[in-house]
Short mmCIF file of C-alpha atoms and ligand atoms in Angstrom, two decimals:
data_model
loop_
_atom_site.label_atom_id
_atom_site.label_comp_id
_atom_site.label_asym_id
_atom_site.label_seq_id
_atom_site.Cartn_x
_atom_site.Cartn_y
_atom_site.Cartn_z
CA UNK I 150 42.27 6.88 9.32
CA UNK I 151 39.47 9.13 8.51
CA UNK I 152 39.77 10.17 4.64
CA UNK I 153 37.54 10.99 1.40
CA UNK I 154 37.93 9.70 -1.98
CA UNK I 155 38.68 6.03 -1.44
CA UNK I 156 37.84 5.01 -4.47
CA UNK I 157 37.83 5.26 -8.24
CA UNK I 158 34.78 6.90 -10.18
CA UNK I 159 33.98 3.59 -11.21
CA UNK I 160 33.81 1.77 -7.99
CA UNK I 161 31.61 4.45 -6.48
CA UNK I 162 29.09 4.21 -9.48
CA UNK I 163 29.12 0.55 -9.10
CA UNK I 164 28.84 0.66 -5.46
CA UNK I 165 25.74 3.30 -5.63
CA UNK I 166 24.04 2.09 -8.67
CA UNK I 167 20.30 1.54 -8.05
CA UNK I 168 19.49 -1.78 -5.58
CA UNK I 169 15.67 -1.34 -7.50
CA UNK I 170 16.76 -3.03 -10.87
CA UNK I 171 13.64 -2.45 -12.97
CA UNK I 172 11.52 -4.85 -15.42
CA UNK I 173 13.10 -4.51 -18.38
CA UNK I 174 10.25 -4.39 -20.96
CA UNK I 175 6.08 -4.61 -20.43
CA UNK I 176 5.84 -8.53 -20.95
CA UNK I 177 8.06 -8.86 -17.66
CA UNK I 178 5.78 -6.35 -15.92
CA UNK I 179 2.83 -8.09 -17.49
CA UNK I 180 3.76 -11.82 -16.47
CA UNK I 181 4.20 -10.44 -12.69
CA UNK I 182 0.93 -8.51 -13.41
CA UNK I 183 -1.01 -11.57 -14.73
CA UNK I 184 -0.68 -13.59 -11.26
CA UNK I 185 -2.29 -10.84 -9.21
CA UNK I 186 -5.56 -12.80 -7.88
CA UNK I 187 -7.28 -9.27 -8.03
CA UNK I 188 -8.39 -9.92 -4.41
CA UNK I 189 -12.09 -8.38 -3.41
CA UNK I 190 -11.11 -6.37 -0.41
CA UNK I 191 -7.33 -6.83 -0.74
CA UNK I 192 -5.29 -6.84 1.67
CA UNK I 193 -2.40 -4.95 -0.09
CA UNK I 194 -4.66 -2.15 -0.28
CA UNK I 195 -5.57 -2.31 3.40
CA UNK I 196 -1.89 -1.81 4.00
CA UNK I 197 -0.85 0.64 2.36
CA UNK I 198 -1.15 4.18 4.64
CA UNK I 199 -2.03 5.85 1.52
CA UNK I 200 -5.05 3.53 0.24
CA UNK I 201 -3.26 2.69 -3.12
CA UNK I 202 -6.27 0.43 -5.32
CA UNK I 203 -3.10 -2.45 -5.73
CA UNK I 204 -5.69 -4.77 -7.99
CA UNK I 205 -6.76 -1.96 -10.09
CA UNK I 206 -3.31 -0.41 -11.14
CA UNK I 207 -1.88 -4.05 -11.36
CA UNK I 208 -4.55 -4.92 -13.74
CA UNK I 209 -4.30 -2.15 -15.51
CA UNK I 210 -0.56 -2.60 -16.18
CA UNK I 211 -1.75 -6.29 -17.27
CA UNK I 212 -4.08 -4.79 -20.16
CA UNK I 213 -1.15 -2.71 -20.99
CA UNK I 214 -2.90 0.32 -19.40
CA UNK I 215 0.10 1.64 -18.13
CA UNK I 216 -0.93 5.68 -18.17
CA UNK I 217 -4.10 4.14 -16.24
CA UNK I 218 -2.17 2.68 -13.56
CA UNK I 219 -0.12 5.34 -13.19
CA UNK I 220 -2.87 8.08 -12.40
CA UNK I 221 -4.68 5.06 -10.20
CA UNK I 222 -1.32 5.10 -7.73
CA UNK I 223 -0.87 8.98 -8.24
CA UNK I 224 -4.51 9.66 -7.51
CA UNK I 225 -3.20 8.44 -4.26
CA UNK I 226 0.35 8.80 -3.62
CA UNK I 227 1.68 11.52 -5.20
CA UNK I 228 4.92 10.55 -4.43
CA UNK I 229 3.87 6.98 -5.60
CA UNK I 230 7.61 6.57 -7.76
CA UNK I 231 10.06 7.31 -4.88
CA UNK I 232 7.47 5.20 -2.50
CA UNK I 233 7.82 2.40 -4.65
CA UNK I 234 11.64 2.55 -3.97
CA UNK I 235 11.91 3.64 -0.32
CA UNK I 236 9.13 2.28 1.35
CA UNK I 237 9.04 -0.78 4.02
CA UNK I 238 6.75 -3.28 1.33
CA UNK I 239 7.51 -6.19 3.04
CA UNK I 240 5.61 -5.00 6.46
CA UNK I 241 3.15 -3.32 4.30
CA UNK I 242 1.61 -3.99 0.62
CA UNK I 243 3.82 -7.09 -0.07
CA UNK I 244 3.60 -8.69 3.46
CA UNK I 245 -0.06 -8.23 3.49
CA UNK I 246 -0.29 -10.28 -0.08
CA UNK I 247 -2.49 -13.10 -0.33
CA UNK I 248 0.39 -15.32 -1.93
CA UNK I 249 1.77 -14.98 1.76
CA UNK I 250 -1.08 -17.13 3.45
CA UNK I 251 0.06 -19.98 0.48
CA UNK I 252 3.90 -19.74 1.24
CA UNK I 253 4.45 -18.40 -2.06
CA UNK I 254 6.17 -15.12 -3.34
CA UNK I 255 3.99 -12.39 -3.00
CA UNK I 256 3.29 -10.13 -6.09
CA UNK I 257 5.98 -7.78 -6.38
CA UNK I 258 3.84 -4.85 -5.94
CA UNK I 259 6.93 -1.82 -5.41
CA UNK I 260 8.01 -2.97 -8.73
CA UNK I 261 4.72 -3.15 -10.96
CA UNK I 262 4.39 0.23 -8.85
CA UNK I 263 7.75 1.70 -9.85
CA UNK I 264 6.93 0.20 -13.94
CA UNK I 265 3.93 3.17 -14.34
CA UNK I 266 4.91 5.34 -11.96
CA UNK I 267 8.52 5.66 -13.69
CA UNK I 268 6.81 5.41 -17.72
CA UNK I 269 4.34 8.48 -16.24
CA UNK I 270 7.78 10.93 -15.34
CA UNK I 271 10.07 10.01 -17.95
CA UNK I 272 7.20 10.44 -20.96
CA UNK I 273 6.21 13.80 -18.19
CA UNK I 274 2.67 13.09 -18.69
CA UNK I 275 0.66 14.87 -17.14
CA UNK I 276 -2.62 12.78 -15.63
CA UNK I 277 -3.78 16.22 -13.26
CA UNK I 278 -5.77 19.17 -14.57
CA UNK I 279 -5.57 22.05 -11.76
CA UNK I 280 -8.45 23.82 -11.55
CA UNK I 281 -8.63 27.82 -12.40
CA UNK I 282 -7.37 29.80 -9.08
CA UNK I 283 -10.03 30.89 -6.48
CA UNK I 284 -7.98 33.54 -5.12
CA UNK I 285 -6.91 32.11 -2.16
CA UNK I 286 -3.28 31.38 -0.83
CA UNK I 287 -2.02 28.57 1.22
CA UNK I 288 1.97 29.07 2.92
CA UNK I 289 3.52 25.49 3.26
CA UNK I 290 6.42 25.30 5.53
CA UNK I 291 8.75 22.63 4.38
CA UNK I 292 9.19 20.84 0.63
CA UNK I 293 9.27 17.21 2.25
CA UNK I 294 6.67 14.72 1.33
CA UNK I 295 4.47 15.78 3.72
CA UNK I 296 4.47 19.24 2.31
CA UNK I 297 4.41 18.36 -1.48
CA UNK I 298 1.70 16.24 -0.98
CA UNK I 299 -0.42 18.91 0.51
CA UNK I 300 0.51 21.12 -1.95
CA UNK I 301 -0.26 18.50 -5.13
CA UNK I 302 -3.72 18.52 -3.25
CA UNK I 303 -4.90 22.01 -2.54
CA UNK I 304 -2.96 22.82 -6.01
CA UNK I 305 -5.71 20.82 -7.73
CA UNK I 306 -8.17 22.25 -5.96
CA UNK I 307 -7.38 25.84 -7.03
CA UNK I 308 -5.24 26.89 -4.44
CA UNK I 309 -1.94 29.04 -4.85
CA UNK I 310 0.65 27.50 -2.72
CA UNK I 311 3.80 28.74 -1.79
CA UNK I 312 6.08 26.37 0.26
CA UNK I 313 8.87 27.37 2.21
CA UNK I 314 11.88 25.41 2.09
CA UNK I 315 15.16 25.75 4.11
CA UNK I 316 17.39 23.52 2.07
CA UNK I 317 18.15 24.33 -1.23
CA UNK I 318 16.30 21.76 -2.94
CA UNK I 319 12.99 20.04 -2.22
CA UNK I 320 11.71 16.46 -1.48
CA UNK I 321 12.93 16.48 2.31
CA UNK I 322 14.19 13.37 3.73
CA UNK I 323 13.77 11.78 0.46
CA UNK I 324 16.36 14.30 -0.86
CA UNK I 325 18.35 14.62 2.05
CA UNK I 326 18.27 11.60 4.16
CA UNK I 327 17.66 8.24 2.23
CA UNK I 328 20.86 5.96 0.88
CA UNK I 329 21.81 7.26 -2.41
CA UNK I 330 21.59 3.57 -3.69
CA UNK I 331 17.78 3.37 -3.35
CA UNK I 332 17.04 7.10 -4.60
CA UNK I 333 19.55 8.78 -6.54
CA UNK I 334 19.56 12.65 -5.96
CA UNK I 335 18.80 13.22 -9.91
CA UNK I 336 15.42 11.12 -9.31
CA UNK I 337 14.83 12.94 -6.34
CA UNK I 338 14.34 15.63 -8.28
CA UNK I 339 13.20 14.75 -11.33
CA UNK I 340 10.14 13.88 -8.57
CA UNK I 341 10.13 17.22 -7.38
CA UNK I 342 9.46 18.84 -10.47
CA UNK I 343 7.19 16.24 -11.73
CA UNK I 344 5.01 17.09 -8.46
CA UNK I 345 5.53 21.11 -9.65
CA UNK I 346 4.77 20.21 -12.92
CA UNK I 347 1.08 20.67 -12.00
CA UNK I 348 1.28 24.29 -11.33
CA UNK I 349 0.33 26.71 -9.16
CA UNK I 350 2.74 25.86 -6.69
CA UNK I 351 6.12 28.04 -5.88
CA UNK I 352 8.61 26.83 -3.62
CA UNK I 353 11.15 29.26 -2.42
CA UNK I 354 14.24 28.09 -1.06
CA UNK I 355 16.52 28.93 1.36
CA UNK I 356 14.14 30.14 4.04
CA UNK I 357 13.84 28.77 7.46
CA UNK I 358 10.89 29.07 9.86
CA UNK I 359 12.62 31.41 12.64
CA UNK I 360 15.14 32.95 10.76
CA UNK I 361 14.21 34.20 7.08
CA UNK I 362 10.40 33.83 7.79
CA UNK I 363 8.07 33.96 10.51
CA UNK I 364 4.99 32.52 11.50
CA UNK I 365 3.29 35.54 12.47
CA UNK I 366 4.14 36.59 8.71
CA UNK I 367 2.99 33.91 7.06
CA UNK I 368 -0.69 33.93 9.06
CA UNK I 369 -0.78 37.57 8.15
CA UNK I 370 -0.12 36.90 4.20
CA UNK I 371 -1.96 33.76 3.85
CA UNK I 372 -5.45 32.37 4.24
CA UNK I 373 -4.25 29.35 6.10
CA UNK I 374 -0.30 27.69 7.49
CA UNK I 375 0.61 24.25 7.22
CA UNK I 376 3.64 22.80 9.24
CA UNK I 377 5.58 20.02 7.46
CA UNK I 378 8.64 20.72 8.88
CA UNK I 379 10.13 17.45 9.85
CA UNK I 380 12.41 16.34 12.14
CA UNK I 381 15.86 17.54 11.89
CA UNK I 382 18.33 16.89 15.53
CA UNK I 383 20.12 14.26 16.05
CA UNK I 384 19.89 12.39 19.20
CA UNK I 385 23.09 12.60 21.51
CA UNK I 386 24.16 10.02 23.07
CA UNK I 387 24.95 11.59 26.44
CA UNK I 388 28.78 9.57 26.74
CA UNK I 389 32.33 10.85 27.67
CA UNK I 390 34.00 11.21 24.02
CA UNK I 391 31.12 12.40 21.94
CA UNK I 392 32.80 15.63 20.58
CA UNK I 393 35.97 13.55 19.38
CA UNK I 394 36.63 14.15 15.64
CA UNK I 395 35.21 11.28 13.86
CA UNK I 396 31.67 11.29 15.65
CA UNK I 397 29.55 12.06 13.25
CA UNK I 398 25.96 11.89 13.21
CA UNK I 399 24.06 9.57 10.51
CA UNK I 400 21.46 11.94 9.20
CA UNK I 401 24.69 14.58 8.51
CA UNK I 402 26.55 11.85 6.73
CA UNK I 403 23.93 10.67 4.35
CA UNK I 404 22.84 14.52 3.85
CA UNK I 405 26.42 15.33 2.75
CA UNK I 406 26.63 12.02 0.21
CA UNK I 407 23.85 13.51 -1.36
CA UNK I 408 24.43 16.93 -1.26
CA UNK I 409 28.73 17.09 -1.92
CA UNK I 410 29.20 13.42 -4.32
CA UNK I 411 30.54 10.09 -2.83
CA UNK I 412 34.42 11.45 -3.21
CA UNK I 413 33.83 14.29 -0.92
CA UNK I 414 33.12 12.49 1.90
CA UNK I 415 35.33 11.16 4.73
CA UNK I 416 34.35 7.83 5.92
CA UNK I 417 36.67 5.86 8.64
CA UNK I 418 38.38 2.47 8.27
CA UNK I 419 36.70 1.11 10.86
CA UNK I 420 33.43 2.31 11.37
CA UNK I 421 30.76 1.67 14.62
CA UNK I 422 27.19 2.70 13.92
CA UNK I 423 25.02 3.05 16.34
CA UNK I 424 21.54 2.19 15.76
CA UNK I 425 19.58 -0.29 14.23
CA UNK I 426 16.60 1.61 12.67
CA UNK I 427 16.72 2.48 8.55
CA UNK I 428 18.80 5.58 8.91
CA UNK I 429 20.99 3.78 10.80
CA UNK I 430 21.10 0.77 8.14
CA UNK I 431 21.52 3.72 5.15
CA UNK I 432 24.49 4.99 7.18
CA UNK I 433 26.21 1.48 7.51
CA UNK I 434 25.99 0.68 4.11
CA UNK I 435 26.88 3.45 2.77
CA UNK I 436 29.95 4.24 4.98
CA UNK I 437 30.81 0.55 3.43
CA UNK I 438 30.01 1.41 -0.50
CA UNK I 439 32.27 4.45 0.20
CA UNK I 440 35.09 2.11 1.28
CA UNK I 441 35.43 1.67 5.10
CA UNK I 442 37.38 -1.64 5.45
CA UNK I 443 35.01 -2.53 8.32
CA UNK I 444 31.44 -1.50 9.65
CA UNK I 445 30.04 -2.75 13.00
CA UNK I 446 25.94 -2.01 14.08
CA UNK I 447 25.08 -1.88 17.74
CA UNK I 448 21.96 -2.37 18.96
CA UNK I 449 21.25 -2.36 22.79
CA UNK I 450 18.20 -4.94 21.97
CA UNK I 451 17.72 -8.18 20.16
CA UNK I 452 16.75 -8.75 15.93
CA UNK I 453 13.47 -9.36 17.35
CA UNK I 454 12.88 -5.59 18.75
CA UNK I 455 14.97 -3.95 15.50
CA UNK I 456 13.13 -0.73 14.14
CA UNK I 457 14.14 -1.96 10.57
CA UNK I 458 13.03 -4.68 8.44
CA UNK I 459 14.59 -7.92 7.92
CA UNK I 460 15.13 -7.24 4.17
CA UNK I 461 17.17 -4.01 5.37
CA UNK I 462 18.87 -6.16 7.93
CA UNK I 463 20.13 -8.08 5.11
CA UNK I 464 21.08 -5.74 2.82
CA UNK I 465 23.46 -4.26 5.66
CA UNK I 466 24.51 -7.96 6.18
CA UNK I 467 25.00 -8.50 2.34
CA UNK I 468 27.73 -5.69 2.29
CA UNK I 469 29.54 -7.34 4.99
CA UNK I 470 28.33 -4.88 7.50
CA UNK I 471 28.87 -7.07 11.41
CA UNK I 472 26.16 -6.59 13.86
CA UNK I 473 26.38 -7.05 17.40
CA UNK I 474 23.24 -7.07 19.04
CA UNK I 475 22.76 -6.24 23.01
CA UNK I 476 25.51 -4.05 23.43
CA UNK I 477 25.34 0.00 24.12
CA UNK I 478 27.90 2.80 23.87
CA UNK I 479 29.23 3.56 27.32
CA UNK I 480 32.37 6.40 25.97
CA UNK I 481 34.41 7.23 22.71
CA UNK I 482 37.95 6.91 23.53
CA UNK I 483 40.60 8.69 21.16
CA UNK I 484 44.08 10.24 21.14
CA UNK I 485 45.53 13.47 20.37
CA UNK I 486 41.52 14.45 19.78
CA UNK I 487 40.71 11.39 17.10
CA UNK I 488 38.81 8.55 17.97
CA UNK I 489 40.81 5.57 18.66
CA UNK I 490 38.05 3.31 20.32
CA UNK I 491 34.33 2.52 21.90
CA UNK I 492 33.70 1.22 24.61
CA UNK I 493 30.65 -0.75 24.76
CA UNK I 494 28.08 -2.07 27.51
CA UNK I 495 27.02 -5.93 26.99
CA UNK I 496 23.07 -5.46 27.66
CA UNK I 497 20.33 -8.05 28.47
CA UNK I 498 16.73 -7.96 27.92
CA UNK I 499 14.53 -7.56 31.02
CA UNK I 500 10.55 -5.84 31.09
CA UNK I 501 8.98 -4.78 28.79
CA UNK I 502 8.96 -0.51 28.73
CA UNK I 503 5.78 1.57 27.64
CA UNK I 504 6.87 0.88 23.52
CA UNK I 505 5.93 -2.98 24.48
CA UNK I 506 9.46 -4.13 23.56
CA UNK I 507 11.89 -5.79 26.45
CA UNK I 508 13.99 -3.02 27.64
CA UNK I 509 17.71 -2.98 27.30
CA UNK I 510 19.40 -3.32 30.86
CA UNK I 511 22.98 -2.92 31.67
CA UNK I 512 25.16 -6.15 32.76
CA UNK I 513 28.13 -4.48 33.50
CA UNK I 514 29.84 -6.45 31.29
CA UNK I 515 32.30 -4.12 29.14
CA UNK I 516 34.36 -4.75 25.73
CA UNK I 517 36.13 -2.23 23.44
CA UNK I 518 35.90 -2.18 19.13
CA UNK I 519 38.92 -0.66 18.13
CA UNK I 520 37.40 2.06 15.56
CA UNK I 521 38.15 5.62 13.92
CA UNK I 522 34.80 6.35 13.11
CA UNK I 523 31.75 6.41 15.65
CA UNK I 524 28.12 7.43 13.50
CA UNK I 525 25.16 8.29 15.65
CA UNK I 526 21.76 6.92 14.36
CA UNK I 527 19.93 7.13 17.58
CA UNK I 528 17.64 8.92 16.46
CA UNK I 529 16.07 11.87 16.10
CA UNK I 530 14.69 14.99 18.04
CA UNK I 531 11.47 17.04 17.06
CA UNK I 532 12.45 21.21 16.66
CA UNK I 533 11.30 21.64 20.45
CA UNK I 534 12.28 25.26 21.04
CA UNK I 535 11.39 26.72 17.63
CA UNK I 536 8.35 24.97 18.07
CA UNK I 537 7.08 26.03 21.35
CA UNK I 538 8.46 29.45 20.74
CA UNK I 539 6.11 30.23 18.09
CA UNK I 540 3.66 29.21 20.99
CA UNK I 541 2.39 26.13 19.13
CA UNK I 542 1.34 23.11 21.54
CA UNK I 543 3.31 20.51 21.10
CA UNK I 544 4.58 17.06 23.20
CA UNK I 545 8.46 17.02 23.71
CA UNK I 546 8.47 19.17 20.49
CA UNK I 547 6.29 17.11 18.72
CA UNK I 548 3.32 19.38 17.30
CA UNK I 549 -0.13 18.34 18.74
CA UNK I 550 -3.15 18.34 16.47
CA UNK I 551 -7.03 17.70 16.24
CA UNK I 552 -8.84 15.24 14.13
CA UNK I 553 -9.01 18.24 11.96
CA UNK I 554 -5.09 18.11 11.42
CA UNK I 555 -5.32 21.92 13.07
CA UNK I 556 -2.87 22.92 15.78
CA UNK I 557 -3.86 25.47 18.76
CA UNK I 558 -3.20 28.03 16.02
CA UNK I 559 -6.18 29.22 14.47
CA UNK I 560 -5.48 29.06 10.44
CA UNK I 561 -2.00 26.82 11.25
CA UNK I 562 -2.20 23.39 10.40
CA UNK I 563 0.58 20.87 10.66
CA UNK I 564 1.65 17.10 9.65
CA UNK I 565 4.21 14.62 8.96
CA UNK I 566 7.54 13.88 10.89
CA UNK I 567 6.96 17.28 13.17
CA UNK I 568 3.60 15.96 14.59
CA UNK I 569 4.52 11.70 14.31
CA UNK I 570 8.24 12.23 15.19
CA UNK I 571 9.49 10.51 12.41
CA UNK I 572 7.60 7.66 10.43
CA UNK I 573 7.61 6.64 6.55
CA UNK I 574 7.66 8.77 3.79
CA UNK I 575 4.32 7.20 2.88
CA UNK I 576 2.71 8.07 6.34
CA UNK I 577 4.13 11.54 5.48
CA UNK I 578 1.80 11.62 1.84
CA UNK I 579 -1.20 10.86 3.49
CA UNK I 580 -0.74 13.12 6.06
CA UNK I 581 -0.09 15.86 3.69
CA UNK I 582 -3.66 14.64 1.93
CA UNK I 583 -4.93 14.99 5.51
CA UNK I 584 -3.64 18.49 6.07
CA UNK I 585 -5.16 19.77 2.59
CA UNK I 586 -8.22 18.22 3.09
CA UNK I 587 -8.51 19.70 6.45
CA UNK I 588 -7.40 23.46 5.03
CA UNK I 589 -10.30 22.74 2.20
CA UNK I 590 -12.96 22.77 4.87
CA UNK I 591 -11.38 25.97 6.83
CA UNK I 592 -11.77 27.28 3.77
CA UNK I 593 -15.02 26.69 2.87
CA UNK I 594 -14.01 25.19 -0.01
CA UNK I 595 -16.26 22.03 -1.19
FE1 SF4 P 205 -2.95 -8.99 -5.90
FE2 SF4 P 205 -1.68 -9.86 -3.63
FE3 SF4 P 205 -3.14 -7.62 -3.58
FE4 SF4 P 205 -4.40 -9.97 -3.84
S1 SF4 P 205 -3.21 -9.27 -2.06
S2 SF4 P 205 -4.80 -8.06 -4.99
S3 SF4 P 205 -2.87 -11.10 -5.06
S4 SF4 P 205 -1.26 -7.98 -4.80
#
């Protein structure tokens, strides 16, 4: 049976409380800090989408220059504290650690990361002087990292920005679409206003591109546009049974943990998920914490072809979360309009297709999970026909830029989710840097 509030108060704290525990005083951070090898050329650094100088913050936090280190990683990263909890490390900094090639732990670089990053927003320092306004205006359409980070940058520079923002609060998918485990909504925006905190920025909620503003409006009030808009549909799956009650889609579920509380929301007993990538993993362990008796993953590949990680992989396994690998949804049964069932495909590998991975192909072979709860997190789709109806060039929906981050638009430029279709949050900061830097020289500014 499908119902909310499962639990007690204190078995949803418990089950949400942060997976990030953090170093509990500066010698901890320090002896972690201390066996950095302060690589020349390191290969954390190299990693990282955002260029983050690893050795230098590290050994600043070892000299006890922690308000150092914290403007190193937020010179940046402006969203440097949430990255340190959300992003992939172990494909990027921390699997690119030298202590790697020696089979030894490598430095735990999120966590030295999260030490300053966390000191700089909870004593609000402020390491960013924005320079006097130059009179002109920038219009940002979305508050997601991509967006913020644009805004941090052309704020410095001067610029009055004004971001857009359809939700009611700001920090995008970080707000809205990340387990509440590894970012709690209160540090979500705690981050938000530390990025504000700069000034010169205003973000003004509750307006969406297409139906409280307009891109012909905003090119008319502003010296220059830039799209960070995101991804937002959920991909169907195209199978008999889809608009049963208890289909859900992930991104829908994890947006209503964090928007309405854990008690709120109705989570199955048994629950499929369907997916393998992180929102797919969020949505697993989540429907878990919030006390589903069981959770089952389907993936139509193998663990080798997985979008996620293997440290997500095991956090979904850790929570008892079953995974069946090679097996696709082929239709949702139910009765009396619930879902009672899913039917599922056994697949095998064959070719590989044009993302280089063996395709998925269809044995034949059926078997049916007796479930009450079926969440989609197959991914998702780029805003196709708002897109193309503001008659912005775009591939399947997915805006198409220069090298100058500039779309066919003159003055519009765009970045992020709504031009990658969906990557990191940190891929979504440096784009943002891209986008400003880009707007700079349309400017004329130096
Ligand atoms: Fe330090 Fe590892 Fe980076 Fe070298 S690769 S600088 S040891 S974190």
């Amino acid at each position: 049976m499908i119902k909310n509030n499962r639990l007690s108060d204190e078995q949803y704290a418990e089950n949400f409380n942060d997976i990030h525990p953090p170093y509990e005083n500066i010698t901890a951070a320090k002896v972690d800090a201390n066996r950095c090898l302060f690589c020349y050329d390191a290969p954390c650094m190299k990693s990282c989408p955002t260029s983050i100088d690893v050795p230098k913050f590290i050994k600043q936090i070892a000299t006890e220059n922690i308000r150092g280190s914290a403007h190193t990683i937020f010179t940046s990263n402006i969203m440097g504290a949430g990255c340190s909890k959300v992003c992939p490390v172990e494909k990027l900094c921390e699997g690119a650690c030298v202590y790697n090639l020696l089979e030894e732990e490598p430095i735990p670089i999120a966590k030295l990361q999260r030490y300053s990053t966390e000191k700089a927003m909870q004593n609000q320092w402020q390491l960013f002087q924005r320079k006097q306004s130059i009179g002109k205006k920038v219009a940002i359409v979305g508050a997601g990292p991509a967006g913020l980070s644009c805004a941090h940058s052309l704020s410095k520079e001067g610029i009055d920005v004004t971001i857009y923002e359809k939700e009611s609060k700001g920090g995008g998918l970080m707000t809205y679409g990340i387990a509440a485990y590894k970012v709690t909504p209160q540090f979500c925006e705690d981050e938000v206003n530390y990025i504000l905190s700069i000034g010169g920025i205003e973000i003004k909620y509750n307006q969406e591109l297409g139906k409280n503003i307009s891109l012909v409006d905003l090119q008319k009030n502003y010296d220059a546009v830039y799209l960070g808009l995101g991804v937002g549909v959920a991909r169907q799956l195209d199978i008999p049974g889809e608009d049963l009650v208890g289909v859900v889609d992930a991104i829908n579920f994890i947006y209503n943990i964090r928007d309405k509380g854990y008690a709120e929301v109705p989570v199955g007993d048994k629950v499929a998920v369907i997916g393998m990538g992180m929102t797919a993993i969020d949505a697993a362990t989540q429907a878990k914490r919030l006390g589903a008796k069981e959770v089952t993953m389907l993936y139509r590949r193998t663990e080798e072809e997985m979008p996620c990680t293997k440290h997500e992989l095991d956090i979904a396994m850790l929570d008892g979360c079953e995974i069946i690998w090679l097996a696709a949804p082929k239709e949702v049964k139910g009765v009396d309009g619930k879902v009672t069932a899913l039917i599922c495909t056994k697949m095998q590998l064959g070719e590989p297709d044009a993302s280089g991975r063996r395709s998925p192909v269809d044995t034949g072979e059926t078997f049916s999970l007796e479930v009450d709860m079926v969440i989609k997190a197959a991914g998702q789709v780029p805003f196709e026909e708002l897109i193309s109806g503001n008659g912005i060039k775009n591939s399947k929906g997915k805006i198409v830029i220069d090298e100058k981050c500039a779309t066919n638009i003159a003055g519009v430029f765009a970045g992020g989710d709504a031009v990658n279709g969906g990557k990191e949050v940190v891929d979504a900061v440096q784009a943002g840097k891209d986008g400003a830097k880009a707007i700079m020289a349309y400017l004329n500014i130096a």
